[in-house]
XYZ file of C-alpha atoms in Angstrom:
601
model
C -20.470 14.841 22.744
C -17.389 15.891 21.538
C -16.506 19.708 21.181
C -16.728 20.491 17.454
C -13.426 22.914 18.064
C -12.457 20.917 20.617
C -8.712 21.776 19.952
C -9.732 25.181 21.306
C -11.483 23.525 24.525
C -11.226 21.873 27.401
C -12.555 18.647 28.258
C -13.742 17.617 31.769
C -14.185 14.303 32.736
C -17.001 13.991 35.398
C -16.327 11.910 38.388
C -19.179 12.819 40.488
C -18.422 15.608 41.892
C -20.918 18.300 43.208
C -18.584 21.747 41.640
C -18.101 19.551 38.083
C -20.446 21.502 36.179
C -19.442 24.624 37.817
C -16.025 24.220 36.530
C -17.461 24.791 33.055
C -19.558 27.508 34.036
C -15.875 29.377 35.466
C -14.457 28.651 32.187
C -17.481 30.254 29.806
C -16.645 33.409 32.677
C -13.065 32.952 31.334
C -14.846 32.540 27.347
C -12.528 29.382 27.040
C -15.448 26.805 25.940
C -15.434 23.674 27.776
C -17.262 20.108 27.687
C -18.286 17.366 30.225
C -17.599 14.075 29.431
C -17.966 10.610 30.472
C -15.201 9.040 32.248
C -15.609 6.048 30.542
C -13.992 7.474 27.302
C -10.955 6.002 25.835
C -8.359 8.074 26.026
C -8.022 8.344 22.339
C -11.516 10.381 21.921
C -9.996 13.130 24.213
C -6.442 13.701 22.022
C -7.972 16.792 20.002
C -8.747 18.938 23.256
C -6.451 21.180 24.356
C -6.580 20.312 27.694
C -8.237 18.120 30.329
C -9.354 18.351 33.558
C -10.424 15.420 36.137
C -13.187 17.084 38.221
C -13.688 16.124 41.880
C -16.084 13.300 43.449
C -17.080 11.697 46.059
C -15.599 8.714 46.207
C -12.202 7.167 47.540
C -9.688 6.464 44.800
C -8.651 2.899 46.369
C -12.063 1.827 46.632
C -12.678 -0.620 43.863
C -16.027 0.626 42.586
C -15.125 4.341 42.008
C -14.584 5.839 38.873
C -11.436 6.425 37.364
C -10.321 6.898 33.804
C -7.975 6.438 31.149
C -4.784 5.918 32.685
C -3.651 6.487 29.000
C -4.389 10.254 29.353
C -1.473 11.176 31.040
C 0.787 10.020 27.323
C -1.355 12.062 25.195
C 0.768 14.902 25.279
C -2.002 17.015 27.038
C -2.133 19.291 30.035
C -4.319 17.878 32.792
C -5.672 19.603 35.601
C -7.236 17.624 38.419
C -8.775 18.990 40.793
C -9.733 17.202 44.781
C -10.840 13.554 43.432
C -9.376 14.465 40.538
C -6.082 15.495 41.721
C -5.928 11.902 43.995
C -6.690 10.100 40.826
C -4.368 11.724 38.674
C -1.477 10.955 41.490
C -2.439 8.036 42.018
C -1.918 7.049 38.194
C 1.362 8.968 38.376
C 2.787 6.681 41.162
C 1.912 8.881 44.384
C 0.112 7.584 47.589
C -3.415 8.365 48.614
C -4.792 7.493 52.295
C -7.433 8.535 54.329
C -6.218 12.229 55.483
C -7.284 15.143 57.825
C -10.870 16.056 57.222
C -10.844 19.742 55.253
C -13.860 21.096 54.858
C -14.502 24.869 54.091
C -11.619 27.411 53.913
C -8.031 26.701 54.014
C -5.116 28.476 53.888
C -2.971 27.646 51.388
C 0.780 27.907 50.951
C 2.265 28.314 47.758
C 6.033 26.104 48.377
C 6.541 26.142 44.670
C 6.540 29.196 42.173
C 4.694 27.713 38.627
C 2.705 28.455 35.348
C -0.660 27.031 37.803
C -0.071 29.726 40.267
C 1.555 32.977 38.296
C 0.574 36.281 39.460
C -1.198 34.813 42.242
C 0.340 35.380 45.814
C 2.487 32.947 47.970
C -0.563 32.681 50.472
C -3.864 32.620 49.571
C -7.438 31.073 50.757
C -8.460 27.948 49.123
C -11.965 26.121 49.613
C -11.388 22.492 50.963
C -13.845 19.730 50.873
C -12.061 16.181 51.180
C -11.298 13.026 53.398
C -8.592 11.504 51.854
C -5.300 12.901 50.698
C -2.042 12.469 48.631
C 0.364 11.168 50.839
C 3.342 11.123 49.079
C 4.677 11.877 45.744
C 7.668 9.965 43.634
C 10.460 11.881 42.643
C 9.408 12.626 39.143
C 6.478 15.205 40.852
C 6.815 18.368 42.503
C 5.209 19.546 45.489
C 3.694 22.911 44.882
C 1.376 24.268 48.158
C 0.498 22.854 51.218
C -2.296 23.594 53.836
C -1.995 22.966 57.668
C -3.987 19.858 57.267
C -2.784 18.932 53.627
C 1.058 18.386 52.982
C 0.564 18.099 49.414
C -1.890 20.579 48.274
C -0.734 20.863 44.946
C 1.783 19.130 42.752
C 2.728 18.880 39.160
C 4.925 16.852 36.237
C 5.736 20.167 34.556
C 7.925 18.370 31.749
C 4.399 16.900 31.025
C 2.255 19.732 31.920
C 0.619 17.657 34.892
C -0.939 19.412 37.434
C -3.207 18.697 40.712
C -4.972 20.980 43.076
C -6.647 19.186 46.496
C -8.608 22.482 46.246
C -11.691 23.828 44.220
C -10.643 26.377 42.264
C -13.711 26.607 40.491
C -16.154 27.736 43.431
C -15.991 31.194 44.219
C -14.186 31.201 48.072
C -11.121 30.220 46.612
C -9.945 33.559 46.223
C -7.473 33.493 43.078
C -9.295 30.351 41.727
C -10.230 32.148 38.718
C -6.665 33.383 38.071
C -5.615 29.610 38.299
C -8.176 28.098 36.132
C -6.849 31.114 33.452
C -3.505 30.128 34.143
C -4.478 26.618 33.290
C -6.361 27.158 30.210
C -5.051 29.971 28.627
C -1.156 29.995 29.895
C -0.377 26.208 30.084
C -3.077 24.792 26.688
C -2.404 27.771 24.880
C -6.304 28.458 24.149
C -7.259 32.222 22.907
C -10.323 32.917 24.143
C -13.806 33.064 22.437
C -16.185 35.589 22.805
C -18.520 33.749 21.759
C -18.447 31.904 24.609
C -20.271 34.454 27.056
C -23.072 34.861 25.411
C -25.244 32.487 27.314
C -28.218 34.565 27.134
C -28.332 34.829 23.222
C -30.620 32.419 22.035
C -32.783 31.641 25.194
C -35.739 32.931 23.549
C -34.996 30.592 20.050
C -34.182 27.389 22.428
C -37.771 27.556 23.944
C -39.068 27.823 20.858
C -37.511 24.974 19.506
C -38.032 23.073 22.322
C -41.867 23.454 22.550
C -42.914 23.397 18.870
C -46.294 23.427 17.844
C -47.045 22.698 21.987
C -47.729 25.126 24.659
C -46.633 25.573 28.075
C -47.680 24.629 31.438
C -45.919 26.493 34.249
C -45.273 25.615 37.648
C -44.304 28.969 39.606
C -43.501 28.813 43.175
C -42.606 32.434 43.921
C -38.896 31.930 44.338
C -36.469 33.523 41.408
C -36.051 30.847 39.630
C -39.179 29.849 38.530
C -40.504 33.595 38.090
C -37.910 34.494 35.874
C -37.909 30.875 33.552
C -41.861 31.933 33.476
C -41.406 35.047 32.149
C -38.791 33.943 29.901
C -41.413 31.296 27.921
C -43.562 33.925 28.380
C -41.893 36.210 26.488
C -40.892 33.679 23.576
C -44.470 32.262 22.947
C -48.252 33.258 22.296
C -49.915 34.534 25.437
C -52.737 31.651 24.229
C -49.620 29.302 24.585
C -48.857 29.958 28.092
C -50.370 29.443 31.377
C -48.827 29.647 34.990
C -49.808 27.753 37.983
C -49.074 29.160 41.550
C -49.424 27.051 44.225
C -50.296 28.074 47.387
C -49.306 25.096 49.913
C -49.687 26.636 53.434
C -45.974 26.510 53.286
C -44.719 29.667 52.101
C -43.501 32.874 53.539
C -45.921 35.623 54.847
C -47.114 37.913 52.419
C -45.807 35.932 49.489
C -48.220 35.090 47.395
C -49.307 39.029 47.308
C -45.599 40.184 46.500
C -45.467 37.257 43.694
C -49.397 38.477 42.304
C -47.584 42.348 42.217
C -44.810 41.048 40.427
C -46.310 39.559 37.585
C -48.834 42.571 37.321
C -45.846 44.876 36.697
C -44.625 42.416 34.417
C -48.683 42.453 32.505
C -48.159 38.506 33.144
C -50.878 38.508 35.878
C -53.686 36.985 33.505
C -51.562 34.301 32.553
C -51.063 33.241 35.782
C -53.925 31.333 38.063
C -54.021 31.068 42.011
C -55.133 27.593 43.130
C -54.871 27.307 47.201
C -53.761 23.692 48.055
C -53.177 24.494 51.935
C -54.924 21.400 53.041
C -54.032 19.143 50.558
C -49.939 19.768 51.558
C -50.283 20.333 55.726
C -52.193 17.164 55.588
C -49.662 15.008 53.868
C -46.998 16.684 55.674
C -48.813 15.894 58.772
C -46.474 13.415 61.519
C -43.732 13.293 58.689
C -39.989 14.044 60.172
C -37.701 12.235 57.536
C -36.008 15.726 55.415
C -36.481 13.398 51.978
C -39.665 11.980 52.721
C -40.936 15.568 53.191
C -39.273 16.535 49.462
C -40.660 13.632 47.970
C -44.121 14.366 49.308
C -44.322 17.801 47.971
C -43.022 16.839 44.424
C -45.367 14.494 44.091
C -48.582 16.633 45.179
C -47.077 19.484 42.936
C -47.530 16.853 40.069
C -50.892 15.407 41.109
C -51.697 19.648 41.416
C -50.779 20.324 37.822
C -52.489 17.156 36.346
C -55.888 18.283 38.088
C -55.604 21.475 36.999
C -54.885 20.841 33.448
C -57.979 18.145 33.609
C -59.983 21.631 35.312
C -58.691 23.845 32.306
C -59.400 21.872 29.365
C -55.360 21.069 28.818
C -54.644 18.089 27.034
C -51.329 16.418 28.189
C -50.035 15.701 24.869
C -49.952 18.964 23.217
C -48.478 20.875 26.775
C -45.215 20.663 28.119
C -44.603 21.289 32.154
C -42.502 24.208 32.933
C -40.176 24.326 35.611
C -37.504 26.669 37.620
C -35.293 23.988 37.728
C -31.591 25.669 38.052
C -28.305 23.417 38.043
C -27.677 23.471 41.641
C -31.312 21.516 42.073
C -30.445 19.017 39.223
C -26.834 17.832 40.597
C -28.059 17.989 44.383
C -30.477 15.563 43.974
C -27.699 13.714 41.870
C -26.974 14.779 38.823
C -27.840 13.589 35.462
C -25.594 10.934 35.060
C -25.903 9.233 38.157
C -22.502 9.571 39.010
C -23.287 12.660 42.026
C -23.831 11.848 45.420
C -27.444 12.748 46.068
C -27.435 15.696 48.425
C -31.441 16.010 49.020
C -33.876 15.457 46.515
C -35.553 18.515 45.137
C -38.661 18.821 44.837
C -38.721 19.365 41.382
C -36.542 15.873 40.790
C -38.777 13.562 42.514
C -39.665 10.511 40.619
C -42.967 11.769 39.280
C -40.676 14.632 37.349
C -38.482 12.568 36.604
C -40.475 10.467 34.577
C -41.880 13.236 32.359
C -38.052 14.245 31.460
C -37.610 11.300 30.584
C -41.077 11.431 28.080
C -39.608 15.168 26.977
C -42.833 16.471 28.786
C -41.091 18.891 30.681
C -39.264 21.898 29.717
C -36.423 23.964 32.062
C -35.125 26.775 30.239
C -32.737 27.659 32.974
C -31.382 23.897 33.724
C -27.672 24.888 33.080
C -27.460 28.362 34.916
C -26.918 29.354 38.393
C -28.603 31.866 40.814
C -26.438 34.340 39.653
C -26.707 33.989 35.917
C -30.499 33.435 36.683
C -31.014 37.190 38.317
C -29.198 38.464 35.132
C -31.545 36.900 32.821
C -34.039 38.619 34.922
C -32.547 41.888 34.990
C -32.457 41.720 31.428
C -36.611 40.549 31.105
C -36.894 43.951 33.015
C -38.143 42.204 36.235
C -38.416 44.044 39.831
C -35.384 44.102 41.436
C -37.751 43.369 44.748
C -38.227 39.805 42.542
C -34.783 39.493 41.255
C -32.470 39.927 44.138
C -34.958 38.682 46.668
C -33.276 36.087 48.650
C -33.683 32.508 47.752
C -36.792 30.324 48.716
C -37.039 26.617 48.373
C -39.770 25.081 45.994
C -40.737 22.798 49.421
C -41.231 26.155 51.357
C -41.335 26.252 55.222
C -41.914 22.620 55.657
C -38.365 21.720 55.706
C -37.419 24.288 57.905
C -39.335 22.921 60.793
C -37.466 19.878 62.041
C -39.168 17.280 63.376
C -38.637 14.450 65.920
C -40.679 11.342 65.950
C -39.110 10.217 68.963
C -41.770 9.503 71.420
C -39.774 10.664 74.381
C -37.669 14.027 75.016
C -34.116 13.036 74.373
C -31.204 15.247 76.517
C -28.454 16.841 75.255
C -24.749 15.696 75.889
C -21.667 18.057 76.776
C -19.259 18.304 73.932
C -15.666 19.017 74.885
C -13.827 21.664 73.222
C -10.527 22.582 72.542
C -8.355 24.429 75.567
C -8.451 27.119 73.246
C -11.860 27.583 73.559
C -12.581 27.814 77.149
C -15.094 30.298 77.387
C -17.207 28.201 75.816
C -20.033 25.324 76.747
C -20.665 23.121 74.133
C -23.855 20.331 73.731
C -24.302 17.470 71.173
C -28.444 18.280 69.961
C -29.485 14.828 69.335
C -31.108 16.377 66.307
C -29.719 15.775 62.931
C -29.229 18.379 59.762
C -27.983 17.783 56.148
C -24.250 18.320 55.018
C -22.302 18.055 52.146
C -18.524 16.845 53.183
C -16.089 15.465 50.418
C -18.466 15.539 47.324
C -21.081 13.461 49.853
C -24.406 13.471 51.776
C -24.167 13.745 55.392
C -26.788 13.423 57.980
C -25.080 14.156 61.250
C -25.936 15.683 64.480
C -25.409 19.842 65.740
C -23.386 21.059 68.335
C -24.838 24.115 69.955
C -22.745 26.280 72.164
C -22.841 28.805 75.134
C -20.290 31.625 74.402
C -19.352 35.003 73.354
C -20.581 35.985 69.663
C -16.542 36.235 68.624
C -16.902 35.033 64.559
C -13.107 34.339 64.892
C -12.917 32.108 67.251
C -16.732 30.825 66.428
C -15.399 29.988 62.597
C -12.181 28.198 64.426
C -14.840 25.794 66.686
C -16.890 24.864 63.802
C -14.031 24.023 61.324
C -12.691 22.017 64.183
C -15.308 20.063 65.016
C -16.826 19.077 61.193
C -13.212 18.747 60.129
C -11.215 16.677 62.977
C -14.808 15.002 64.356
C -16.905 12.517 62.235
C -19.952 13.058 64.680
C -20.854 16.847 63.100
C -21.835 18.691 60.437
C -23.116 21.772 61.921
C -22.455 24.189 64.631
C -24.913 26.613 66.292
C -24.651 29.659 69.168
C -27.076 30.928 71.284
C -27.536 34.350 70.936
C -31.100 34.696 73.207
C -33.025 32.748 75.946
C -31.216 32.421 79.379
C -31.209 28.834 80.977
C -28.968 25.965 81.423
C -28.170 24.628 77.912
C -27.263 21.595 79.193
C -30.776 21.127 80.508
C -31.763 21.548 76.905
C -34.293 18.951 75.608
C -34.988 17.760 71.601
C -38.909 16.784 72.204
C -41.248 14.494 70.331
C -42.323 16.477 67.439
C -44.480 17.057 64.020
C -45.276 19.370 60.858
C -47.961 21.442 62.904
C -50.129 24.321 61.852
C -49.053 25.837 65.733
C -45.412 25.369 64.329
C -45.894 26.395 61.299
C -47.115 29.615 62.277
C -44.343 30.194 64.746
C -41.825 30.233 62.227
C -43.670 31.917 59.938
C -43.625 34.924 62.548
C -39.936 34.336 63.275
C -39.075 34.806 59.643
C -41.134 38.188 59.258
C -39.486 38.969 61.968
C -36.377 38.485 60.379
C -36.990 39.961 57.487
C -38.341 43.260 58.967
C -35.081 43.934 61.021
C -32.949 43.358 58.052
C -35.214 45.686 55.467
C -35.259 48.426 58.054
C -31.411 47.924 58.677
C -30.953 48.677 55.087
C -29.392 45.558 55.424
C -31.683 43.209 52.877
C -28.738 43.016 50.489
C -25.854 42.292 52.259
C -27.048 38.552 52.627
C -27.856 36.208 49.949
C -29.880 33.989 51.337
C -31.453 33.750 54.891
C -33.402 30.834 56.010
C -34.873 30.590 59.307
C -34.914 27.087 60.990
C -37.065 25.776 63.541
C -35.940 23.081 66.391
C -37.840 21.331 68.720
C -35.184 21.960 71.485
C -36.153 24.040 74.418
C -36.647 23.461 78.399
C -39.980 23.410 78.601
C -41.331 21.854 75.299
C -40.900 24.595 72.886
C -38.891 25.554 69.773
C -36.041 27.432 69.332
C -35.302 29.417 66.335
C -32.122 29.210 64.415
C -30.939 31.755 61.982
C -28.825 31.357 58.799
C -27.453 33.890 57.134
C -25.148 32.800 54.484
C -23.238 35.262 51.496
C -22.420 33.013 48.185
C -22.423 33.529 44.287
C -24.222 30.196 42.984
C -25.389 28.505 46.470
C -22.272 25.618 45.320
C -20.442 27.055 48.530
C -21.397 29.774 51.610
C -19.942 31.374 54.358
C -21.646 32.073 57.376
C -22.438 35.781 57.586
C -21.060 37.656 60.101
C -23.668 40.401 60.565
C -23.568 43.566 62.742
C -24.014 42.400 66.533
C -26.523 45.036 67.131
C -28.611 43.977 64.169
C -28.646 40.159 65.685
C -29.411 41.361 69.017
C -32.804 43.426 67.793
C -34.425 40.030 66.438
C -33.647 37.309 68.469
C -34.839 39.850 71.332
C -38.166 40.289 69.157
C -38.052 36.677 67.998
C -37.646 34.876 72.011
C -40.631 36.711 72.931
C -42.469 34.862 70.114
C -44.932 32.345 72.053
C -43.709 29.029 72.925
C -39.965 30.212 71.528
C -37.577 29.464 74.208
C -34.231 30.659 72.553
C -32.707 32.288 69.406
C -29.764 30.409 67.734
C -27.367 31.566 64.955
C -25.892 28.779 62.420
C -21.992 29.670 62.047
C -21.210 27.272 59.137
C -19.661 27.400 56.221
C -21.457 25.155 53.252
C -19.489 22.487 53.282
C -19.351 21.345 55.577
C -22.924 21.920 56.089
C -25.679 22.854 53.530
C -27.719 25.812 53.500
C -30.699 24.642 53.852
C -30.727 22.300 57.072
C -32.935 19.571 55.392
């Protein structure tokens, strides 16, 4: 739908890409309004904004099923921004070359070669975040060269007569470190737009939206004990009838210790705790879950015994199905993950809370998500502002599918060895095996499923951040890179064994993460992470587990960086951890997101 001031927004056409949406969300930080449109449009229908911008995707610009646009746009008269697919597109249209390039995933250093209005008041060398296979090769004399990378020669170019500009870069996600002065430059220096206050108040309204939404209906809620669906409870909470509202928590055998007390507190603080019912479903989920390895099968599982969950428990309650709406958490990061809403998103994994079963009920308008356009961030303000616990609010995130896809599995029926992995000669201190165990990634707006590299080697973040760009970026095998940080053996007599969703496993991570979570609190060091999962492997010597942690800093979980705690800290609980039962060593995850996710599954 078409902005109705559109002459005083920006218009971004969405070609898949993962950060699309979150280029509108930078803007509304900037109060510059902004809408996402089909790339399908005729040029024509975009003429009244005052500027456009191609967002990035995951496809290859000379492969003849991915999306383009308009070539028309570039005679409107216009300024266009494209940004990664974007920018290829938009070169490619312009008469530049685009080939299969370096692999640049994560941070980049960027090199400004050419002072402009895109990059004023921002300095000549800056950090960028990468995430793309292909590249603009060359460029016709008519366009200038602006920045380069090491592994990008054309990083950034523009038509300036014709206020045409691409970025390889995301400016939009939060590691690029002036992104939000470029985006500015863009939309208030080169389209002229003043900005509208208007424009930041997200929050105003919430309350009236729900309303709206649910009518003469009431509300059904879903809450897992994470943020996101606490705080979108209390919010319809708040905005209806206590006799219109009734929470469901879940308890599926699959959630942290002690959670479902802290989540009970919560809500009693809030006076929410009699609109909320307890139903343990332990069982039902560990049985399901039971011999199942496959990281989507597992999601798919658990969003459709979440379903069959609520529907027996509004059958038990007296709820009748037409005069209730589901409520759900459901943030963006969830929605375009599991492939956005317009099918043009690479699916990432498959949340829980977008598995077919869901899916169909959107599609009836049986479901309400009052957060479905925010991010973690904005979501912790909204509950800030609901007068939530900050214990709740800034508790570090928790996926809806719980533990069970932190315990990898291996349905192998024999132990599979690891294989040596050479490194760089700068790198010589280290060993370095391939785990015949795969993880999710997201590289170049895709889904990857590729195997870890684990390594023997000093706990040096420099050089550790070097060997992981390296080998995601120049290798095609790798999408995640681990150290070992406790247990004392041969890594290279390291074994991935045969291996299931047990109630013995289950509890062994359970213990690892408490233990995790009780260094950091008495650290005083809760908050200087924002999220922290802990993984479980089926790697080991003797056929055990080993532990990997993950803690990662980030804004909206779009992008992460590996965080480089204090050694001493690290040291404390994989000592504790390794002396877990049937834990044979302690791992730490140093990757950035991309090229890997958070979450391994």
């Amino acid at each position: 739908m078409i902005h109705k001031n559109a002459s005083s927004a920006i218009g971004i056409v969405d070609l898949g890409g993962q950060y699309c949406h979150l280029i509108a969300r930078r803007l509304r930080d900037l109060r510059i309004n902004a809408d996402i449109l089909s790339p399908e449009l005729p040029a024509e229908e975009l003429r009244e904004y005052a500027g456009i911008i191609l967002s990035g995707g995951p496809s290859s610009v000379y492969d003849s099923a991915s999306p383009s646009v308009d070539p028309r746009i570039i005679e409107l008269g216009s300024p266009v921004l494209g940004i990664c697919y974007g920018h290829q597109l938009l070169a490619m249209h312009l008469g530049a070359e685009v080939k299969p390039g370096e692999r640049e995933f994560g941070l980049s250093r960027l090199a400004i070669t050419e002072g402009d209005s895109l990059f004023r008041d921002t300095p000549a060398i800056q950090k960028v975040w990468m995430s793309h296979s292909d590249s603009v090769d060359s460029l016709p004399p008519n366009l200038l060269p602006l920045a380069t990378t090491e592994r990008c020669g054309v990083a950034a170019f523009a038509d300036l007569n014709r206020r045409l500009f691409g970025v390889q870069f995301h400016p939009e996600v939060t590691h690029s470190e002036h992104g939000l002065a470029i985006l500015r430059n863009f939309g208030i220096g080169v389209c002229g737009i003043n900005p509208d206050v208007s424009a930041t108040t997200r929050l105003a309204g919430l309350e009236e939206e729900i309303r709206e939404k649910v009518g003469t209906r009431s509300v059904f809620f879903l809450v897992s004990g994470g943020v996101d669906s606490s705080v979108a409870f209390a919010l319809c909470a708040r905005a209806l009838p206590a006799s219109r509202m009734l929470g469901l928590y879940v308890d599926t055998g699959l959630m942290r210790e002690g959670e479902t007390e802290e989540l009970q507190q919560s809500f009693r603080h809030l006076g929410l705790s009699e609109q909320l019912r307890v139903r343990d479903e332990s069982e039902r989920f560990l049985r399901s879950l039971e011999g199942v390895a496959d990281p989507e099968k597992k999601r798919r599982i658990i969003g459709r015994l979440f379903v069959e969950v609520q529907e027996e428990a509004m059958r038990e309650y007296g709820i009748e199905g037409t005069k209730w709406l589901l409520g759900q958490g459901t943030i963006y990061p969830d929605t375009i993950e599991s492939g956005g809403t317009a099918g043009r998103a690479a699916v990432i994994k498959t949340h829980h809370n977008r598995c077919a079963e869901v899916v169909a009920l959107l599609e009836k308008g049986q479901v309400i998500e009052p957060l479905a356009e925010f991010y973690k961030d904005e979501v912790r303000e909204v509950g800030r502002e609901l007068g939530l616990e900050p214990a709740l609010t800034n508790r570090w995130p928790f996926p809806g599918p719980g533990l069970a896809i932190r315990i990898l599995c291996n349905k192998a029926r024999s132990e599979r060895p690891v294989r040596r992995v050479r490194l760089a000669n700068d790198f010589a201190e280290y060993r370095a095996v391939r785990l015949p165990l795969k993880s999710v990634g997201v590289q170049g707006d895709g889904r990857t499923y590729r195997d870890v590299v684990a390594l023997d080697g000093p706990l040096d973040y420099a050089k550790l951040h070097r060997i992981s760009s390296d080998l995601c970026n120049l290798r095609t095998s790798f999408n995640r890179v681990v150290v070992r940080i406790a247990g004392k053996w041969d890594l290279l007599k390291a074994r991935v064994y045969p291996s299931a969703l047990t109630r013995e496993r289950l509890a062994k991570l359970r213990r690892a993460d408490w233990i995790t979570r009780s260094v950091m609190h008495d650290a005083g060091m809760t908050d200087s992470v924002w999220q922290f999962p802990v993984i479980l492997l089926p790697v080991g010597r003797k056929g055990g587990d080993s532990v990997v942690l993950r803690p990662v800093n980030s804004v909206d979980g779009m992008t992460a960086n590996f965080a480089q705690l204090p050694f001493e800290a690290l040291n404390t609980m994989a000592k504790r951890i390794v002396r877990v039962p049937g834990v044979e060593a302690v791992f730490l995850d140093c990757t950035d997101k991309p090229p890997s996710t958070i979450e391994w599954e």
